[in-house]
Short mmCIF file of C-alpha atoms in Angstrom, two decimals:
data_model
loop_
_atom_site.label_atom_id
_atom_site.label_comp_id
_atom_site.label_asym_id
_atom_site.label_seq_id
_atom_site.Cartn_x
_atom_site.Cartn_y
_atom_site.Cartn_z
CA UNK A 94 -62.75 -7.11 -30.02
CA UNK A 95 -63.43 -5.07 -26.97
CA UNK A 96 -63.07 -1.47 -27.31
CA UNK A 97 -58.68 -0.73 -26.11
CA UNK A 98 -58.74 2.70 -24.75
CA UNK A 99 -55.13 4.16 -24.53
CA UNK A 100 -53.46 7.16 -23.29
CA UNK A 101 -49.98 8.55 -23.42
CA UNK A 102 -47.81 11.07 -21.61
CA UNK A 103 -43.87 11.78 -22.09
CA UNK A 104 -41.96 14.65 -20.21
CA UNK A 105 -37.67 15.95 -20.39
CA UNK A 106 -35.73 14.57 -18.10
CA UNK A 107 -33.26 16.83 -14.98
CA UNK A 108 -30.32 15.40 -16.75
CA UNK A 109 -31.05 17.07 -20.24
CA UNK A 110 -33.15 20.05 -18.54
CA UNK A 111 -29.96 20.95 -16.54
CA UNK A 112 -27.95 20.88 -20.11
CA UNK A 113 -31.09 23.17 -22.58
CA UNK A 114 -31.62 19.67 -24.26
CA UNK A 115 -35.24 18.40 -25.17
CA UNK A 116 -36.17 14.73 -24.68
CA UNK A 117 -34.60 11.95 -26.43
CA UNK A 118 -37.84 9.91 -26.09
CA UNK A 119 -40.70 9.35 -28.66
CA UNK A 120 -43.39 7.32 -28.97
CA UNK A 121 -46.41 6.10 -31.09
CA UNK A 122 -49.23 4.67 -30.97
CA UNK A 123 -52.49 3.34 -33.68
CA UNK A 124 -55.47 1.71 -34.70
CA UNK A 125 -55.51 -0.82 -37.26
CA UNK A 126 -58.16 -3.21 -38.39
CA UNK A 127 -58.56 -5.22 -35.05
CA UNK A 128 -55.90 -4.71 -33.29
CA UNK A 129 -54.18 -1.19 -31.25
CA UNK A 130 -50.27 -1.20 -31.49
CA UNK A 131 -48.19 1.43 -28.95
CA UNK A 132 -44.60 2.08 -29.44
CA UNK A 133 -42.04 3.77 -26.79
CA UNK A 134 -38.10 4.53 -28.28
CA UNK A 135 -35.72 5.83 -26.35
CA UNK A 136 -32.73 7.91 -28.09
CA UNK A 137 -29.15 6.89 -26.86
CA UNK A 138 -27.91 9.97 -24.35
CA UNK A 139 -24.49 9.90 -26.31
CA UNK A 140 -25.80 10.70 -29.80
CA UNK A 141 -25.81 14.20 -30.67
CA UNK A 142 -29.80 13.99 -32.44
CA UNK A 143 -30.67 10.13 -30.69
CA UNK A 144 -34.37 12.18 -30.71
CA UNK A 145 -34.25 11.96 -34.59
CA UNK A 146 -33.62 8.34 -34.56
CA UNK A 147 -36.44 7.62 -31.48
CA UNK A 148 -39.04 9.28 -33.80
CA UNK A 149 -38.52 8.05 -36.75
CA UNK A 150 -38.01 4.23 -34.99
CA UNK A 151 -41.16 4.93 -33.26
CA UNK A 152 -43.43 5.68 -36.48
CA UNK A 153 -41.66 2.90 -38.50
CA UNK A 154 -42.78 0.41 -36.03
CA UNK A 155 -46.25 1.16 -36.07
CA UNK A 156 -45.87 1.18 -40.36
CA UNK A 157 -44.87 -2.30 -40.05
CA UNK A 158 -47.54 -3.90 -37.46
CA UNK A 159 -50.26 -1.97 -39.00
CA UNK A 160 -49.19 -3.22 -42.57
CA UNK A 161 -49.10 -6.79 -41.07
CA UNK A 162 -52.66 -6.37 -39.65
CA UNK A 163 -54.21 -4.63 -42.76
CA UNK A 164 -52.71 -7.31 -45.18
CA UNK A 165 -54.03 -9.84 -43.26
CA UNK A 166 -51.01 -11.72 -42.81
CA UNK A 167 -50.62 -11.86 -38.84
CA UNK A 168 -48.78 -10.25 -36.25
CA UNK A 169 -45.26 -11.01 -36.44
CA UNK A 170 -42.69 -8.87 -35.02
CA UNK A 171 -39.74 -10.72 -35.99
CA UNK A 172 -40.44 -9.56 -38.93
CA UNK A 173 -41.48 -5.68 -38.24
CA UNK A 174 -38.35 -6.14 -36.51
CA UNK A 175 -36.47 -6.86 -40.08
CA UNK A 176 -38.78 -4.28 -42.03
CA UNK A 177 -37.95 -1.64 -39.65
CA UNK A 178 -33.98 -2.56 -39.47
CA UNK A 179 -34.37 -2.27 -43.45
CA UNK A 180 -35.92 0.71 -43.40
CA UNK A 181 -33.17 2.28 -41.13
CA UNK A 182 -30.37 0.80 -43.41
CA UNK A 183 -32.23 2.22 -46.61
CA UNK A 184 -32.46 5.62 -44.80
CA UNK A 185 -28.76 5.90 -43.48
CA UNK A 186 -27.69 5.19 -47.39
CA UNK A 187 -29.62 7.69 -48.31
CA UNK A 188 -28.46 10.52 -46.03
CA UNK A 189 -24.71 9.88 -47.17
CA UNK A 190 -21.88 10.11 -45.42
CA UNK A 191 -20.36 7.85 -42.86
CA UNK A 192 -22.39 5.32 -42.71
CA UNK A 193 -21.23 4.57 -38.45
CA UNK A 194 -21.45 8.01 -37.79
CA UNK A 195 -24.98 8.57 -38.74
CA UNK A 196 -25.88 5.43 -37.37
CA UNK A 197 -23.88 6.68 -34.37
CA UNK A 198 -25.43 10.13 -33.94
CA UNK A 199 -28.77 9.75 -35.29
CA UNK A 200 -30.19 6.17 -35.05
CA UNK A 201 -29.37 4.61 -31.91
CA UNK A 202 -32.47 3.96 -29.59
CA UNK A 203 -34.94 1.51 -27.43
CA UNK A 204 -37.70 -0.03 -28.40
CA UNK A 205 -40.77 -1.37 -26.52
CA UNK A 206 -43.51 -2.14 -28.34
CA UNK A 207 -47.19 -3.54 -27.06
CA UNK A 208 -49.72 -5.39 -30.22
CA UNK A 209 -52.94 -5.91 -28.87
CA UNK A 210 -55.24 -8.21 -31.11
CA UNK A 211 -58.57 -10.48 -30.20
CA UNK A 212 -56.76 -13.34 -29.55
CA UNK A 213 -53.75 -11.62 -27.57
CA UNK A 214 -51.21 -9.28 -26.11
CA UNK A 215 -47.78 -9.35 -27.12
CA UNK A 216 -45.13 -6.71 -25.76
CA UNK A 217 -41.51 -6.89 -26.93
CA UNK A 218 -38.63 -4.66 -26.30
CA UNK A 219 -35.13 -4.34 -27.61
CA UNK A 220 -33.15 -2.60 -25.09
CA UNK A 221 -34.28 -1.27 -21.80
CA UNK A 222 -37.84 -0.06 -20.48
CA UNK A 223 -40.46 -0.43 -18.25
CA UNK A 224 -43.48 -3.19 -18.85
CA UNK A 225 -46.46 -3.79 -16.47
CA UNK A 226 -49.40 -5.89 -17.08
CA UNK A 227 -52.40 -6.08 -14.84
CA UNK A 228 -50.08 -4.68 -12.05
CA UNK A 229 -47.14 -6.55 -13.13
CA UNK A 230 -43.73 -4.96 -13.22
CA UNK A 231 -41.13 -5.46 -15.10
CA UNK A 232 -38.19 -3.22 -15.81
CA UNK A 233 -35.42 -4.13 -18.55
CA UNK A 234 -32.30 -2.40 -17.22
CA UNK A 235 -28.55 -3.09 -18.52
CA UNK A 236 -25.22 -3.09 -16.85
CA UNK A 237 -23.61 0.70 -16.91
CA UNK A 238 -26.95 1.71 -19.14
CA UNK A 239 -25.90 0.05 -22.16
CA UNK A 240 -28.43 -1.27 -23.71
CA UNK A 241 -28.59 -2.77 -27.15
CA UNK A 242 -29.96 -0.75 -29.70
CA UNK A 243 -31.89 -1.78 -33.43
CA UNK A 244 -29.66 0.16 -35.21
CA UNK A 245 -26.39 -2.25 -34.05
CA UNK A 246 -28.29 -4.54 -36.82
CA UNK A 247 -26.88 -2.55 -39.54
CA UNK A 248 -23.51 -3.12 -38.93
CA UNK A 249 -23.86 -6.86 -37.25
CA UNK A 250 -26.12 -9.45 -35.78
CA UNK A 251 -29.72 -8.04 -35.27
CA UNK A 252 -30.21 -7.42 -31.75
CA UNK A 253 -32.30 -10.28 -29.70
CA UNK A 254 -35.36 -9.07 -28.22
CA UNK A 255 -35.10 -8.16 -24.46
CA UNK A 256 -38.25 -9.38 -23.60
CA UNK A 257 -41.36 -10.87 -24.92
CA UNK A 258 -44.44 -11.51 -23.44
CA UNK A 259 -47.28 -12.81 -24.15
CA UNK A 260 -50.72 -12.64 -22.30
CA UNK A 261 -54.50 -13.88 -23.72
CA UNK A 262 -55.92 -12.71 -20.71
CA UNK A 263 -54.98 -9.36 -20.15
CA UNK A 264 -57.11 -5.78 -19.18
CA UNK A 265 -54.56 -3.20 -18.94
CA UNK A 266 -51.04 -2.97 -20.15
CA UNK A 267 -48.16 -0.30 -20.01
CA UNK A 268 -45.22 0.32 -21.50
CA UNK A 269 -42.37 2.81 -20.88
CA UNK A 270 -39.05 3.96 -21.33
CA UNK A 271 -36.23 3.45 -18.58
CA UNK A 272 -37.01 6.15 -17.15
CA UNK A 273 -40.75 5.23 -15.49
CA UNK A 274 -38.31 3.29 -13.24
CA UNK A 275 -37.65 6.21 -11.17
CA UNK A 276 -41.72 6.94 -10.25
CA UNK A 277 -42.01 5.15 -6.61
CA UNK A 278 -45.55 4.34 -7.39
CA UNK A 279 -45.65 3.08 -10.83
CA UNK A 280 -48.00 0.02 -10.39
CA UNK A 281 -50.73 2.69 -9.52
CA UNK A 282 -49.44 5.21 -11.96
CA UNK A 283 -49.83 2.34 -14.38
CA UNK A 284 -53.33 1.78 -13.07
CA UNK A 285 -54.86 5.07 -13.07
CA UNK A 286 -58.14 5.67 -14.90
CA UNK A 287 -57.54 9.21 -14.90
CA UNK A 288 -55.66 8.76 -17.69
CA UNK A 289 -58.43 7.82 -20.45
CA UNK A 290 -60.98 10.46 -19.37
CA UNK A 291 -58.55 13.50 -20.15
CA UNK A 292 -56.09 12.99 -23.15
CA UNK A 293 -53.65 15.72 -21.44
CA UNK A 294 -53.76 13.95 -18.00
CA UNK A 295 -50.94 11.90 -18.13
CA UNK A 296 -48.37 14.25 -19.20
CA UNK A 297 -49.58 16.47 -16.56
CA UNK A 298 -48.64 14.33 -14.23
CA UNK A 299 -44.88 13.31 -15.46
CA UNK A 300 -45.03 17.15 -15.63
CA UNK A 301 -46.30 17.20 -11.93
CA UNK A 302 -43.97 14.09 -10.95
CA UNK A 303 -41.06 16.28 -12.29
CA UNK A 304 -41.34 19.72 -11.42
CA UNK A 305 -39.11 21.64 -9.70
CA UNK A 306 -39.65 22.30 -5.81
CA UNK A 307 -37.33 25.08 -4.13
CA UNK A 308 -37.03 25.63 -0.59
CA UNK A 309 -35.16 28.20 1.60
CA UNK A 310 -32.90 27.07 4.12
CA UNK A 311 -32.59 29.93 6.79
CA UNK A 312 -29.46 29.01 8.31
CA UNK A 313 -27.65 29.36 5.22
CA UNK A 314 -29.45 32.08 4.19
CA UNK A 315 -29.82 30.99 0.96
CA UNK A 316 -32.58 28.48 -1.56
CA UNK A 317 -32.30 24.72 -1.90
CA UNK A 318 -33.18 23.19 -5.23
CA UNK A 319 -34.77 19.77 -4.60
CA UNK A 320 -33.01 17.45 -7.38
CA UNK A 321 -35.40 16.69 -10.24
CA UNK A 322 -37.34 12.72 -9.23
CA UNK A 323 -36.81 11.68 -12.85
CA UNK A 324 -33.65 12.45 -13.97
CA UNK A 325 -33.94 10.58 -17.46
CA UNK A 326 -36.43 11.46 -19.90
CA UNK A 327 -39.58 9.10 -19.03
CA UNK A 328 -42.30 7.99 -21.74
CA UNK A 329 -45.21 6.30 -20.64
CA UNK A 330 -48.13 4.66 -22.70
CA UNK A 331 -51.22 3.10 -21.07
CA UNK A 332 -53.62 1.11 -23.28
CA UNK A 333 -56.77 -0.55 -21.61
CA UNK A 334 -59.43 -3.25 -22.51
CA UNK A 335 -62.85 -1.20 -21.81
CA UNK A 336 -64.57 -3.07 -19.20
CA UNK A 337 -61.87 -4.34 -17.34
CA UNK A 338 -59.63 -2.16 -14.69
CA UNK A 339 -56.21 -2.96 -13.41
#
C-alpha cells in the first residue's frame, strides 16, 4: 500500500489545569503488516483515575487490530470491540474489589479508532469525538456530555458504535477526542502538513492553541486572564496517504 504517514499531538485541558489534574486523554497508534491503526480514548471527567482506563483502552485496541492483521484473519472491529471488552472484564476481576466501582473510577472512557488497510478506511467510535476525512467534519457529541462508554459492556449490553465509516478513497484522515471541537479552524488544523515533517509539531500547537494570554486592564487597575480556548482535554491524531494532501 502507499506509504500512511501519521502524526499525533494531545495537550490538558483549562477545566483540569484550573483543578492540578493531568489529562484524561490517551491515545495510540501502530504499524502492522499492511495496514496503520490510530486510537484516541477519552477518560470519563467523573472518575477519579478515567486516565488509567483511557490508556490502557487505548493500547488494548491497537493489540486487537494488529493481532487481526498479523493473523491474517481481516479487520473486524466488532470483534476487537469484544476482545477488548474481555480484556477489561478479565482485568477488573483481577484488581478485586467492587467490581462497579473500579469499573466506575478506573475504566470508563471514549473510543475512536481509524484502520487503514489497501483496500480501505474504516473509523469507528464509541462515545463522543471528533472525525474528519478529506476535510470532512464530523463531531459525535451527546446530550449533557454523556456519552456511552466500553466499559458499560461489563455490566450490560455492549455499547453500539457511534459511528462508522467507511471510505476506499480516502488521503487524509483525523481523529480526535471531544475536545478538537472547540479549535475554530479544525478542517485546516486537520489538514496541515506541518504536522508529518516535525513529530513534536502538533502538540506544539494544542500547546500554542491553549496557552494562557493575560492582559492588563488599566481602569481596573488590575490583569485579565483570557479563559483557556479548550477547556476539555483535546487529543488529536492525523494519519495521511503519502502522495495525496487534504
Amino acid at each position: 500500500m502507499n506509504t500512511i504517514s501519521i502524526a499525533a499531538g494531545t495537550v490538558t485541558g483549562g477545566a483540569h489545569r484550573r483543578l492540578g489534574r493531568g489529562s484524561q486523554d490517551a491515545h495510540a497508534w501502530s504499524r502492522a503488516g499492511d495496514a496503520a491503526i490510530a486510537v484516541v480514548c477519552d477518560g470519563c471527567s467523573g472518575g477519579a483515575r478515567s486516565e488509567v482506563g483511557a490508556a490502557i483502552g487505548a493500547r488494548l485496541w491497537i493489540s486487537a487490530i494488529a493481532a487481526q492483521v498479523e493473523t491474517g484473519v481481516g479487520v473486524d472491529l466488532d470483534r476487537a470491540r469484544d476482545r477488548v471488552l474481555a480484556e477489561l472484564g478479565a482485568l477488573v476481576g483481577a484488581m478485586g474489589g467492587d467490581r462497579d466501582e473500579i469499573v466506575r473510577e478506573h475504566l470508563l472512557f471514549t473510543s475512536v479508532i481509524a484502520v487503514w488497510t489497501p483496500a480501505r478506511l474504516e473509523v469507528r467510535s464509541i462515545g463522543d469525538g471528533v472525525i474528519a476525512i478529506d476535510g470532512d467534519v464530523h463531531a459525535i457529541a451527546f446530550e449533557d456530555n454523556a456519552p456511552p462508554y466500553l466499559a458499560y459492556g461489563l455490566a450490560g449490553p455492549t455499547p453500539r458504535w457511534t459511528a462508522a465509516i467507511v471510505r476506499d478513497d480516502a488521503r487524509r484522515v483525523m481523529i480526535a477526542t471531544d475536545g478538537a471541537a472547540a479549535i475554530e479552524s479544525l478542517d485546516s488544523f486537520a489538514a496541515d502538513d506541518r504536522w508529518f515533517a516535525n513529530p513534536d509539531a502538533l502538540r506544539r500547537a494544542l500547546a500554542v492553541q491553549n496557552r494562557e494570554e493575560l492582559s492588563i486592564d488599566h481602569a481596573r487597575g488590575a490583569i485579565v486572564r483570557r479563559p483557556l480556548p479548550l477547556d476539555d482535554d483535546t487529543t488529536i491524531v492525523v494519519m495521511r496517504r503519502e502522495g495525496g494532501g487534504a
